[in-house]
Short mmCIF file of C-alpha atoms in Angstrom, two decimals:
data_model
loop_
_atom_site.label_atom_id
_atom_site.label_comp_id
_atom_site.label_asym_id
_atom_site.label_seq_id
_atom_site.Cartn_x
_atom_site.Cartn_y
_atom_site.Cartn_z
CA MET A 1443 0.00 0.00 0.00
CA ALA A 1444 1.26 3.45 -0.86
CA PRO A 1445 2.03 5.93 1.91
CA GLY A 1446 -0.76 8.25 3.00
CA ARG A 1447 -1.10 11.27 0.80
CA HIS A 1448 -1.18 13.64 3.73
CA SER A 1449 2.61 13.41 3.66
CA THR A 1450 2.96 17.03 2.46
CA ARG A 1451 4.57 16.22 -0.86
CA PRO A 1452 4.44 19.16 -3.29
CA ALA A 1453 1.74 17.66 -5.49
CA PRO A 1454 -2.04 17.38 -5.15
CA ARG A 1455 -2.76 14.63 -2.55
CA PRO A 1456 -3.22 14.43 0.00
CA TYR A 1457 -5.74 17.41 25.82
CA ARG A 1458 -6.93 15.46 27.19
CA ARG A 1459 -10.61 14.76 26.91
CA TRP A 1460 -12.34 15.65 30.11
CA ALA A 1461 -16.02 16.11 30.75
CA ALA A 1462 -17.00 19.40 29.14
CA PHE A 1463 -17.15 21.71 32.13
CA GLY A 1464 -18.53 25.16 31.72
CA ALA A 1465 -21.59 26.64 30.05
CA ALA A 1466 -22.52 28.43 33.22
CA ALA A 1467 -25.00 31.18 33.86
CA ALA A 1468 -25.78 33.72 36.52
CA VAL A 1469 -28.88 32.76 38.48
CA ILE A 1470 -31.56 35.34 37.94
CA ALA A 1471 -33.99 35.42 40.84
CA ALA A 1472 -36.67 37.68 39.47
CA GLY A 1473 -36.62 36.84 35.76
CA TYR A 1474 -34.48 37.42 32.73
CA VAL A 1475 -33.39 40.90 31.73
CA VAL A 1476 -35.31 42.59 28.94
CA ALA A 1477 -34.07 44.74 26.12
CA GLY A 1478 -31.12 46.99 26.93
CA SER A 1479 -27.80 46.33 28.60
CA THR A 1480 -27.21 43.93 31.47
CA ASP A 1481 -25.11 45.81 33.96
CA SER A 1482 -25.70 43.67 37.03
CA PRO A 1483 -22.53 42.70 38.95
CA ALA A 1484 -20.72 39.85 37.26
CA PRO A 1485 -20.20 36.66 39.25
CA GLY A 1486 -16.62 35.65 39.87
CA PRO A 1487 -15.04 32.63 38.19
CA GLY A 1488 -16.67 29.41 39.21
CA SER A 1489 -20.05 30.81 40.28
CA SER A 1490 -23.32 29.32 39.02
CA LEU A 1491 -21.60 26.66 36.94
CA CYS A 1492 -23.13 23.55 35.42
CA GLN A 1493 -21.93 20.72 33.21
CA ALA A 1494 -22.03 21.54 29.51
CA ALA A 1495 -23.33 18.88 27.15
CA ASP A 1496 -20.60 16.93 25.38
CA ASP A 1497 -22.19 17.59 22.01
CA LYS A 1498 -21.35 21.28 22.31
CA ARG A 1499 -17.66 20.51 21.76
CA GLN A 1500 -16.16 18.99 18.65
CA MET A 1501 -13.02 19.28 16.55
CA ARG A 1502 -13.87 20.58 13.09
CA GLY A 1503 -10.60 21.36 11.37
CA ALA A 1504 -8.73 21.48 8.09
CA TRP A 1505 -5.06 21.45 7.12
CA LEU A 1506 -4.02 24.68 5.39
CA THR A 1507 -0.95 23.54 3.49
CA THR A 1508 1.87 25.84 2.37
CA VAL A 1509 4.35 23.31 0.90
CA GLY A 1510 4.12 23.38 -2.88
CA ASN A 1511 1.59 26.22 -2.48
CA ILE A 1512 -1.12 23.56 -2.24
CA ASP A 1513 -3.59 25.70 -0.26
CA TRP A 1514 -1.93 29.04 0.43
CA PRO A 1515 -0.50 31.25 -0.89
CA SER A 1516 -1.76 30.30 -4.34
CA GLU A 1517 1.70 30.95 -5.79
CA PRO A 1518 5.01 32.30 -4.54
CA GLY A 1519 5.89 35.92 -5.09
CA LEU A 1520 2.55 37.54 -4.36
CA SER A 1521 2.68 40.88 -2.60
CA ALA A 1522 2.04 41.08 1.12
CA GLU A 1523 -1.39 42.56 0.42
CA GLU A 1524 -2.27 39.76 -2.02
CA GLN A 1525 -1.14 37.06 0.40
CA GLN A 1526 -3.12 38.64 3.22
CA ALA A 1527 -6.23 38.89 1.04
CA GLU A 1528 -5.95 35.20 0.15
CA LEU A 1529 -5.44 34.26 3.78
CA ASP A 1530 -8.46 36.33 4.79
CA GLU A 1531 -10.46 34.46 2.17
CA ARG A 1532 -9.33 31.08 3.52
CA LEU A 1533 -10.22 32.07 7.09
CA ASP A 1534 -13.61 33.43 6.00
CA GLU A 1535 -14.24 30.16 4.19
CA ALA A 1536 -13.28 28.17 7.30
CA ALA A 1537 -15.83 30.10 9.36
CA ASP A 1538 -18.49 29.82 6.64
CA LEU A 1539 -17.89 26.06 6.35
CA GLY A 1540 -18.59 25.63 10.05
CA LEU A 1541 -15.01 24.74 11.00
CA ASN A 1542 -13.52 25.85 14.30
CA THR A 1543 -9.81 25.05 13.82
CA VAL A 1544 -7.22 25.74 11.13
CA PHE A 1545 -3.92 23.82 11.05
CA LEU A 1546 -1.53 26.24 9.33
CA HIS A 1547 1.64 24.77 7.83
CA VAL A 1548 4.27 27.06 9.38
CA ARG A 1549 7.47 25.02 8.90
CA PRO A 1550 7.23 23.02 5.66
CA THR A 1551 10.93 22.37 4.91
CA THR A 1552 13.06 23.45 7.88
CA ASP A 1553 12.11 27.03 7.10
CA ALA A 1554 9.58 29.49 8.43
CA VAL A 1555 6.22 30.94 7.46
CA TYR A 1556 6.83 33.45 10.24
CA GLU A 1557 9.57 35.86 11.30
CA SER A 1558 12.41 33.83 12.78
CA ASP A 1559 15.97 34.40 13.94
CA LEU A 1560 16.60 30.65 13.76
CA GLU A 1561 15.53 29.60 10.26
CA PRO A 1562 15.03 31.36 6.93
CA TRP A 1563 11.75 32.47 5.39
CA SER A 1564 9.98 29.73 3.42
CA ARG A 1565 10.43 29.71 -0.35
CA TYR A 1566 6.69 29.24 -0.78
CA LEU A 1567 6.12 32.86 0.22
CA THR A 1568 8.40 34.73 -2.17
CA GLY A 1569 9.84 32.03 -4.43
CA GLU A 1570 13.23 32.30 -2.76
CA GLN A 1571 14.12 30.75 0.56
CA GLY A 1572 15.07 33.59 2.88
CA GLY A 1573 13.02 36.14 0.96
CA ASP A 1574 11.18 38.50 3.29
CA PRO A 1575 7.44 38.66 2.42
CA GLY A 1576 7.10 42.06 4.07
CA TYR A 1577 4.92 40.99 6.98
CA ASP A 1578 4.62 38.15 9.49
CA PRO A 1579 2.13 35.58 8.07
CA LEU A 1580 1.74 33.62 11.31
CA GLU A 1581 1.06 36.73 13.37
CA TYR A 1582 -1.48 37.82 10.76
CA ALA A 1583 -3.09 34.37 10.64
CA VAL A 1584 -3.40 34.05 14.43
CA ALA A 1585 -5.06 37.44 14.74
CA GLY A 1586 -7.40 36.74 11.83
CA ALA A 1587 -8.37 33.30 13.09
CA HIS A 1588 -9.10 34.49 16.61
CA GLU A 1589 -11.16 37.41 15.35
CA ARG A 1590 -13.36 34.89 13.51
CA GLY A 1591 -13.65 32.61 16.52
CA LEU A 1592 -11.30 30.01 15.02
CA GLU A 1593 -8.39 28.24 16.69
CA LEU A 1594 -5.00 28.31 14.96
CA HIS A 1595 -2.70 25.31 15.41
CA ALA A 1596 0.87 25.72 14.10
CA TRP A 1597 1.75 22.71 11.95
CA PHE A 1598 5.43 21.75 11.81
CA ASN A 1599 7.41 19.24 9.74
CA PRO A 1600 10.12 18.43 12.29
CA TYR A 1601 12.75 16.86 10.02
CA ARG A 1602 12.04 17.48 6.35
CA VAL A 1603 14.54 19.73 4.53
CA GLY A 1604 13.22 19.41 0.98
CA ILE A 1605 13.54 17.69 -2.37
CA SER A 1606 16.81 17.64 -4.29
CA SER A 1607 16.19 20.89 -6.15
CA ASP A 1608 15.49 22.60 -2.82
CA LEU A 1609 18.78 21.38 -1.40
CA GLU A 1610 20.72 23.14 -4.15
CA THR A 1611 19.24 26.53 -3.27
CA LEU A 1612 19.22 26.59 0.51
CA ALA A 1613 19.45 30.04 2.04
CA ASP A 1614 22.81 31.02 3.47
CA ASP A 1615 21.40 31.06 7.01
CA HIS A 1616 19.73 27.67 6.70
CA PRO A 1617 20.76 25.45 9.65
CA VAL A 1618 21.96 22.71 7.28
CA LYS A 1619 24.44 25.15 5.74
CA GLU A 1620 26.07 25.56 9.15
CA HIS A 1621 25.60 21.91 10.14
CA PRO A 1622 25.77 19.79 6.98
CA ASP A 1623 26.26 16.69 9.13
CA TRP A 1624 22.71 17.12 10.44
CA MET A 1625 21.16 16.15 7.11
CA VAL A 1626 20.73 12.74 5.48
CA ARG A 1627 19.92 12.49 1.78
CA TYR A 1628 17.33 9.83 1.11
CA GLY A 1629 15.09 9.11 -1.87
CA GLY A 1630 15.91 12.34 -3.63
CA GLU A 1631 15.12 14.38 -0.53
CA GLY A 1632 16.89 15.76 2.50
CA PHE A 1633 15.95 15.04 6.11
CA LEU A 1634 17.40 16.14 9.42
CA ASP A 1635 18.70 13.10 11.28
CA PRO A 1636 16.38 12.29 14.23
CA GLY A 1637 19.19 10.23 15.78
CA ASP A 1638 21.39 13.27 16.36
CA PRO A 1639 20.67 14.82 19.79
CA GLU A 1640 21.73 18.23 18.47
CA VAL A 1641 19.06 17.98 15.78
CA ARG A 1642 16.36 17.10 18.27
CA GLU A 1643 17.42 19.97 20.52
CA TRP A 1644 17.44 22.38 17.57
CA VAL A 1645 13.98 21.42 16.33
CA THR A 1646 12.61 21.61 19.86
CA ASP A 1647 14.03 25.12 20.25
CA VAL A 1648 12.52 26.16 16.91
CA ILE A 1649 9.08 24.94 17.94
CA MET A 1650 9.25 26.47 21.41
CA ASP A 1651 10.32 29.77 19.87
CA VAL A 1652 6.95 29.81 18.11
CA VAL A 1653 5.06 28.68 21.21
CA ASP A 1654 6.63 31.41 23.31
CA ARG A 1655 6.30 34.27 20.81
CA TYR A 1656 2.91 33.62 19.18
CA ASP A 1657 -0.57 33.28 20.62
CA ILE A 1658 -1.18 29.93 18.94
CA ASP A 1659 -3.71 27.40 20.23
CA GLY A 1660 -1.81 24.25 19.35
CA VAL A 1661 1.36 22.62 18.02
CA HIS A 1662 0.81 19.98 15.38
CA PHE A 1663 2.92 17.38 13.54
CA ASP A 1664 1.89 15.26 10.58
CA ASP A 1665 3.28 11.83 9.62
CA PHE A 1666 6.87 12.79 8.79
CA PHE A 1667 9.44 11.53 11.26
CA TYR A 1668 11.83 9.10 9.62
CA PRO A 1669 10.93 9.19 5.92
CA TYR A 1670 8.65 6.78 4.13
CA PRO A 1671 10.74 3.84 2.87
CA LYS A 1672 12.11 3.71 -0.67
CA ASP A 1673 12.84 0.38 -2.31
CA GLY A 1674 16.53 -0.44 -2.34
CA GLU A 1675 17.58 2.55 -0.22
CA GLU A 1676 18.82 2.78 3.35
CA PHE A 1677 18.58 5.81 5.59
CA ALA A 1678 22.25 6.67 6.08
CA ASP A 1679 22.40 7.31 9.81
CA ASP A 1680 25.46 5.13 10.53
CA ASP A 1681 27.34 7.97 12.20
CA SER A 1682 24.59 8.85 14.66
CA TRP A 1683 23.86 5.15 15.29
CA GLU A 1684 27.48 4.49 16.16
CA ALA A 1685 27.73 7.61 18.30
CA HIS A 1686 24.41 7.42 20.12
CA GLY A 1687 22.98 3.93 19.68
CA GLY A 1688 24.63 2.42 22.73
CA GLY A 1689 22.23 0.37 24.78
CA PHE A 1690 20.21 -0.77 21.77
CA ASP A 1691 20.77 -4.06 19.95
CA ASP A 1692 18.30 -3.16 17.23
CA ARG A 1693 18.62 0.00 15.15
CA ASP A 1694 14.86 0.19 14.53
CA ASP A 1695 14.21 0.22 18.28
CA TRP A 1696 16.79 2.96 18.66
CA ARG A 1697 15.13 5.00 15.92
CA ARG A 1698 11.75 4.66 17.61
CA ASP A 1699 13.31 5.76 20.87
CA ASN A 1700 14.71 8.84 19.15
CA VAL A 1701 11.22 9.82 18.01
CA ASN A 1702 9.67 8.96 21.37
CA ARG A 1703 12.19 11.15 23.20
CA PHE A 1704 11.55 14.02 20.83
CA VAL A 1705 7.76 13.81 21.13
CA ALA A 1706 7.91 13.55 24.93
CA GLY A 1707 10.32 16.47 25.11
CA ILE A 1708 8.06 18.73 23.05
CA HIS A 1709 5.07 17.87 25.20
CA GLU A 1710 6.99 18.53 28.40
CA ARG A 1711 8.28 21.90 27.22
CA ILE A 1712 4.83 23.04 26.13
CA GLN A 1713 3.35 21.97 29.47
CA GLN A 1714 6.02 23.99 31.26
CA ASP A 1715 5.64 27.16 29.19
CA LYS A 1716 2.02 27.31 27.98
CA PRO A 1717 -0.02 24.31 29.15
CA TRP A 1718 -3.14 25.58 27.40
CA VAL A 1719 -1.42 25.07 24.01
CA ARG A 1720 -2.49 21.64 22.78
CA PHE A 1721 0.02 19.24 21.21
CA GLY A 1722 -1.16 16.72 18.67
CA ILE A 1723 0.11 14.45 15.91
CA SER A 1724 -1.48 13.10 12.74
CA PRO A 1725 0.15 9.71 12.07
CA PHE A 1726 -0.26 7.41 9.11
CA GLY A 1727 -3.49 5.48 9.65
CA ILE A 1728 -1.96 2.08 10.45
CA TRP A 1729 0.23 1.67 13.53
CA ARG A 1730 0.86 -2.07 13.07
CA ASN A 1731 -1.05 -4.87 11.38
CA SER A 1732 -2.32 -7.68 13.59
CA GLY A 1733 -0.16 -10.03 11.52
CA SER A 1734 2.90 -8.26 12.90
CA ASP A 1735 1.63 -7.62 16.42
CA PRO A 1736 -1.50 -8.98 18.13
CA ALA A 1737 -2.12 -5.47 19.43
CA GLY A 1738 -2.30 -4.12 15.89
CA SER A 1739 -5.33 -3.54 13.66
CA ASP A 1740 -6.93 -6.10 11.36
CA THR A 1741 -5.34 -4.51 8.31
CA ASN A 1742 -2.70 -5.31 5.73
CA GLY A 1743 -0.75 -2.22 4.81
CA LEU A 1744 2.29 -0.09 5.50
CA GLU A 1745 2.98 0.24 9.22
CA SER A 1746 4.08 3.58 10.64
CA TYR A 1747 5.72 1.73 13.54
CA ALA A 1748 8.20 0.09 11.16
CA ALA A 1749 8.26 2.49 8.22
CA GLN A 1750 8.60 5.85 10.00
CA HIS A 1751 9.51 4.53 13.44
CA ALA A 1752 6.46 6.34 14.78
CA ASP A 1753 5.18 4.46 17.83
CA THR A 1754 1.93 6.37 18.20
CA ARG A 1755 0.46 3.78 20.56
CA THR A 1756 3.25 4.46 23.06
CA TRP A 1757 2.66 8.22 22.83
CA ILE A 1758 -0.99 7.66 23.68
CA GLN A 1759 -0.23 5.31 26.55
CA ASP A 1760 2.44 7.62 27.95
CA GLY A 1761 0.29 10.73 27.56
CA THR A 1762 2.95 12.59 25.58
CA VAL A 1763 0.33 13.89 23.14
CA ASP A 1764 -2.93 15.67 23.85
CA TYR A 1765 -4.66 14.40 20.72
CA VAL A 1766 -4.07 12.16 17.70
CA VAL A 1767 -5.51 12.55 14.19
CA PRO A 1768 -4.81 9.27 12.35
CA GLN A 1769 -5.04 9.68 8.60
CA LEU A 1770 -7.85 7.28 7.75
CA TYR A 1771 -7.78 8.00 4.06
CA TRP A 1772 -9.47 4.75 3.03
CA GLU A 1773 -13.15 4.14 2.46
CA ARG A 1774 -15.48 1.93 4.42
CA GLY A 1775 -15.14 -1.66 3.25
CA PHE A 1776 -11.64 -1.24 1.75
CA ALA A 1777 -10.16 -4.69 2.29
CA ALA A 1778 -6.57 -3.79 3.18
CA ALA A 1779 -7.44 -0.91 5.51
CA ASP A 1780 -11.13 -0.68 6.31
CA TYR A 1781 -12.18 2.71 7.67
CA GLU A 1782 -14.51 1.08 10.18
CA VAL A 1783 -11.87 -1.36 11.42
CA LEU A 1784 -9.32 1.40 11.89
CA THR A 1785 -11.76 3.81 13.54
CA ASP A 1786 -12.58 1.14 16.12
CA TRP A 1787 -8.91 0.29 16.64
CA TRP A 1788 -7.89 3.89 17.31
CA ALA A 1789 -10.92 4.36 19.57
CA ASP A 1790 -9.75 1.41 21.64
CA GLN A 1791 -6.26 2.91 21.95
CA VAL A 1792 -7.42 6.23 23.41
CA GLU A 1793 -10.09 4.75 25.67
CA GLY A 1794 -9.38 5.81 29.25
CA THR A 1795 -6.12 7.59 28.41
CA GLY A 1796 -7.23 11.23 28.38
CA VAL A 1797 -5.91 11.60 24.81
CA ASP A 1798 -8.41 12.96 22.30
CA LEU A 1799 -9.10 11.18 19.01
CA TYR A 1800 -10.01 13.03 15.82
CA ILE A 1801 -10.19 11.41 12.39
CA GLY A 1802 -8.09 12.65 9.47
CA GLN A 1803 -10.50 12.70 6.52
CA ALA A 1804 -9.50 12.50 2.84
CA ALA A 1805 -11.48 15.38 1.37
CA TYR A 1806 -9.13 15.31 -1.64
CA ARG A 1807 -10.50 11.87 -2.58
CA ALA A 1808 -14.11 13.02 -2.88
CA GLY A 1809 -14.08 12.80 -6.68
CA GLU A 1810 -12.28 9.46 -6.97
CA PRO A 1811 -13.97 6.20 -8.04
CA GLY A 1812 -15.39 4.32 -5.08
CA TRP A 1813 -15.88 7.43 -2.97
CA ARG A 1814 -19.57 7.82 -3.84
CA GLY A 1815 -19.68 11.44 -4.94
CA ASP A 1816 -21.71 13.66 -2.63
CA ASN A 1817 -21.75 10.87 -0.02
CA ALA A 1818 -17.96 10.68 0.14
CA LEU A 1819 -17.67 12.36 3.53
CA THR A 1820 -21.05 11.67 5.09
CA ASP A 1821 -20.54 7.93 4.54
CA GLN A 1822 -17.40 8.11 6.66
CA LEU A 1823 -19.00 10.15 9.44
CA ASP A 1824 -22.11 7.97 9.36
CA TYR A 1825 -19.89 5.40 11.03
CA SER A 1826 -17.32 7.28 13.09
CA ASP A 1827 -19.81 9.81 14.46
CA GLY A 1828 -21.37 6.93 16.34
CA VAL A 1829 -18.07 5.91 17.97
CA GLU A 1830 -18.00 7.53 21.41
CA GLN A 1831 -14.24 8.14 21.53
CA VAL A 1832 -14.17 10.09 18.24
CA GLY A 1833 -14.21 13.79 19.10
CA GLY A 1834 -14.22 15.29 15.61
CA ASP A 1835 -12.55 15.39 12.23
CA VAL A 1836 -9.79 17.21 10.33
CA TYR A 1837 -9.90 17.46 6.52
CA PHE A 1838 -7.10 17.30 4.00
CA SER A 1839 -6.68 19.61 2.46
CA PHE A 1840 -8.34 22.97 2.84
CA MET A 1841 -8.83 23.81 -0.84
CA SER A 1842 -10.43 20.41 -1.40
CA LEU A 1843 -13.35 21.55 0.73
CA THR A 1844 -14.14 24.33 -1.73
CA GLU A 1845 -13.16 22.43 -4.89
CA GLU A 1846 -13.44 18.67 -5.49
CA ALA A 1847 -15.14 18.03 -2.14
CA ALA A 1848 -17.39 21.11 -2.21
CA ASP A 1849 -20.62 19.19 -2.85
CA ALA A 1850 -19.64 16.38 -0.47
CA PHE A 1851 -18.80 18.82 2.31
CA GLY A 1852 -21.97 20.78 1.65
CA ARG A 1853 -23.99 17.65 2.28
CA LEU A 1854 -21.92 16.82 5.34
CA ARG A 1855 -22.53 20.29 6.72
CA GLU A 1856 -26.27 19.90 6.31
CA GLU A 1857 -26.30 16.54 8.09
CA TYR A 1858 -23.58 16.96 10.72
CA TYR A 1859 -22.51 20.59 11.02
CA ALA A 1860 -25.87 22.35 11.02
CA ASP A 1861 -25.13 23.54 14.56
CA PRO A 1862 -21.80 25.20 15.47
CA ALA A 1863 -19.47 23.61 18.04
CA LEU A 1864 -17.20 24.88 20.77
CA PRO A 1865 -13.56 23.79 20.45
CA PRO A 1866 -12.32 20.84 22.53
CA LEU A 1867 -11.06 21.57 26.01
CA GLY A 1868 -7.42 22.16 26.81
CA ASP A 1869 -5.48 20.09 29.32
CA VAL A 1870 -7.47 20.92 32.46
CA ALA A 1871 -9.11 18.97 35.24
CA PRO A 1872 -12.83 18.26 34.83
CA ASP A 1873 -13.72 20.48 37.79
CA ALA A 1874 -11.53 23.43 36.80
CA ASP A 1875 -12.99 26.87 37.34
CA PRO A 1876 -12.86 29.22 34.35
CA GLU A 1877 -10.33 32.03 34.32
CA VAL A 1878 -13.00 34.48 33.14
CA ALA A 1879 -15.99 36.14 34.75
CA ALA A 1880 -19.50 36.52 33.40
CA VAL A 1881 -20.12 38.66 30.34
CA ARG A 1882 -21.57 42.07 31.24
CA GLY A 1883 -23.19 44.87 29.30
CA LEU A 1884 -24.98 42.63 26.79
CA ASN A 1885 -27.15 44.76 24.56
CA ALA A 1886 -29.45 43.65 21.71
CA ASP A 1887 -30.72 46.06 19.02
CA THR A 1888 -33.08 44.71 16.38
CA GLY A 1889 -33.31 46.37 12.99
CA ASP A 1890 -34.20 45.55 9.39
CA GLU A 1891 -31.07 43.43 8.93
CA GLY A 1892 -31.35 41.43 12.13
CA THR A 1893 -30.33 41.76 15.75
CA GLU A 1894 -27.02 43.36 16.61
CA LEU A 1895 -25.50 42.15 19.88
CA THR A 1896 -22.71 43.96 21.70
CA TRP A 1897 -21.14 43.38 25.11
CA ASP A 1898 -18.22 44.45 27.28
CA ALA A 1899 -14.88 42.72 26.86
CA VAL A 1900 -14.04 40.20 29.57
CA GLU A 1901 -10.50 40.12 30.89
CA GLY A 1902 -8.74 36.91 29.89
CA ALA A 1903 -11.40 35.88 27.38
CA ARG A 1904 -10.06 33.90 24.41
CA SER A 1905 -13.42 33.92 22.63
CA TYR A 1906 -17.15 34.26 23.23
CA ALA A 1907 -20.00 31.82 22.68
CA VAL A 1908 -23.31 33.34 21.57
CA TYR A 1909 -26.63 31.62 22.30
CA ARG A 1910 -30.24 32.26 21.38
CA ILE A 1911 -32.72 30.62 23.73
CA ASP A 1912 -35.97 29.52 22.12
CA PRO A 1913 -39.15 31.18 23.40
CA ASP A 1914 -40.41 28.01 25.07
CA GLN A 1915 -37.23 27.92 27.18
CA VAL A 1916 -37.21 31.57 28.23
CA GLU A 1917 -39.63 31.02 31.08
CA ALA A 1918 -37.52 28.16 32.40
CA VAL A 1919 -34.47 30.43 32.40
CA ALA A 1920 -36.43 33.16 34.14
CA ALA A 1921 -37.30 30.73 36.91
CA GLY A 1922 -33.65 30.81 37.94
CA GLY A 1923 -32.99 27.09 38.21
CA VAL A 1924 -29.42 26.16 37.33
CA ASP A 1925 -30.57 22.94 35.66
CA ASP A 1926 -32.90 24.94 33.45
CA VAL A 1927 -30.07 27.29 32.49
CA CYS A 1928 -27.87 24.36 31.54
CA GLU A 1929 -30.59 22.87 29.42
CA ALA A 1930 -31.21 26.19 27.73
CA LEU A 1931 -27.55 26.72 26.79
CA SER A 1932 -27.53 23.64 24.58
CA ALA A 1933 -25.86 22.84 21.29
CA ASP A 1934 -29.11 23.72 19.52
CA ALA A 1935 -29.09 27.18 21.11
CA LEU A 1936 -25.46 27.93 20.19
CA LEU A 1937 -25.26 30.46 17.35
CA GLY A 1938 -21.49 30.52 17.08
CA VAL A 1939 -18.15 31.58 18.51
CA THR A 1940 -16.43 34.90 17.96
CA GLY A 1941 -13.26 36.61 19.05
CA THR A 1942 -14.92 40.02 19.02
CA THR A 1943 -17.45 41.65 21.35
CA SER A 1944 -20.28 41.79 18.84
CA TRP A 1945 -22.49 39.44 16.86
CA THR A 1946 -25.20 39.94 14.25
CA ASP A 1947 -28.04 37.44 14.21
CA GLY A 1948 -29.67 37.85 10.86
CA ALA A 1949 -32.25 35.14 11.49
CA ASP A 1950 -35.89 36.10 11.90
CA ALA A 1951 -36.18 34.30 15.21
CA GLU A 1952 -37.64 34.94 18.63
CA GLY A 1953 -35.97 34.39 21.96
CA ALA A 1954 -33.44 35.73 24.42
CA TYR A 1955 -29.70 36.03 23.88
CA VAL A 1956 -26.96 34.84 26.24
CA VAL A 1957 -23.19 35.22 25.82
CA THR A 1958 -20.41 33.37 27.65
CA ALA A 1959 -16.64 33.87 27.61
CA LEU A 1960 -14.17 31.04 27.02
CA ASP A 1961 -10.73 31.21 28.63
CA ARG A 1962 -7.43 30.09 27.13
CA TYR A 1963 -8.11 26.50 28.20
CA ARG A 1964 -11.49 26.74 26.40
CA VAL A 1965 -13.34 26.46 29.71
CA GLU A 1966 -16.64 28.33 29.49
CA GLY A 1967 -17.29 30.97 32.11
CA PRO A 1968 -20.53 32.16 33.71
CA ALA A 1969 -23.08 33.49 31.29
CA SER A 1970 -24.50 36.94 30.88
CA ASP A 1971 -28.00 37.70 31.98
CA PRO A 1972 -30.34 36.85 29.07
CA VAL A 1973 -31.56 39.74 26.94
CA ASP A 1974 -34.76 39.54 24.89
CA PRO A 1975 -34.98 42.41 22.38
CA ARG A 1976 -38.74 41.87 21.97
CA VAL A 1977 -39.58 42.75 25.56
#
């Protein structure tokens, strides 16, 4: 079986889960507040809280790929204004599609889609590695995503340097120019050697530089660790094996240990510096086949455990990742790697571990034979949506959702994404109090174009969730019972998430509005007093 096509080749291709705690509201003794602002004193963090329904939280993401200019920018050499306009369009599309997370490819080939003192600018911005695009794309993307109520996870390729033609034009300040011994040529490409401790330290420092300087919501790796195998070729790491392989009789075990150490080290550093930043990996869909290991899946394909020395099962068991997104790019019923079989296998691996499971979906395959046209994505979710451990989906790649998979995703949105979803929780205890207080100053003005909501900014708020309570629930809210408030702030009542302090509800609907603030861990704080513009 060929490697998964989410391997970021420049060609078309491809926290722990705790009970959702939050969705709280101030108890209103005498009834809900009518039209106008709600200026009553805001409860402190932790007051009037209730358990939020699990179905209010779900990962809905897409990979926004920069390598080969697959998704963005459309071509190298665009002006800063043109790149920003395209990025704005992608983020608008993400919000319009009902997504809540964008995985932006910020380090495609040991270079940077952000301002860095450690590595050169990516060639996919200007056409020349090291060429300054005239602005900081990651800073711009983070601000734009948060304004739209989206999360932004920074997606890194830890070890890939590039294809042969890239290696001939490396920027003068590229780390491989200073440390040529760090790179191994393999299969017409260059890779940093994961067996060299200096390499692992360097890559860790590069990633933590981004974590520390940017307000990102997550750090994300795909399936590139050791490279996919090439027939008749050996990965030439003899020097690092001889220097650092002591204590291992088997080189493959040593290679897996190199990756395990690296993954664990990244997780530890993030937890120390910014524990609300989630760390996740999207491995190739098969860990091991049951024919190789009884603990493996009932499949018959390439194994990431052997091929890329990626022991994802150990990362889950050790808790060195917050989430996994296995690339299940095969259809239901595919004999060698059945989507249903693999979904169940991955669900079993995360059960009871606190590691979230999201499914990597092959949106790019929507037009291929056997993928059933407009049913291509709904057929997959028809199965995995019923598996309790599956907490959402991530689609490869972004442009596929508006091109070959546009009709398929449109149907999926009607059937599965009709209601918005809050993002998954960060790495917090199930009884954690929010870091934010109740929203105050909620005001609702209804005009010809809908109802315009505004409210006061809440200190420490990462985003805001906007609800409209149906008329038949308003009286229950007015009664002041906490259980009634919890029921009212349901997934059905959620209008959306925003990073601003305003929202326009264009729907011709009746009811009262409630707004809550989410903190950096995505815990939902106490709600505003409801406001009904009709009263």
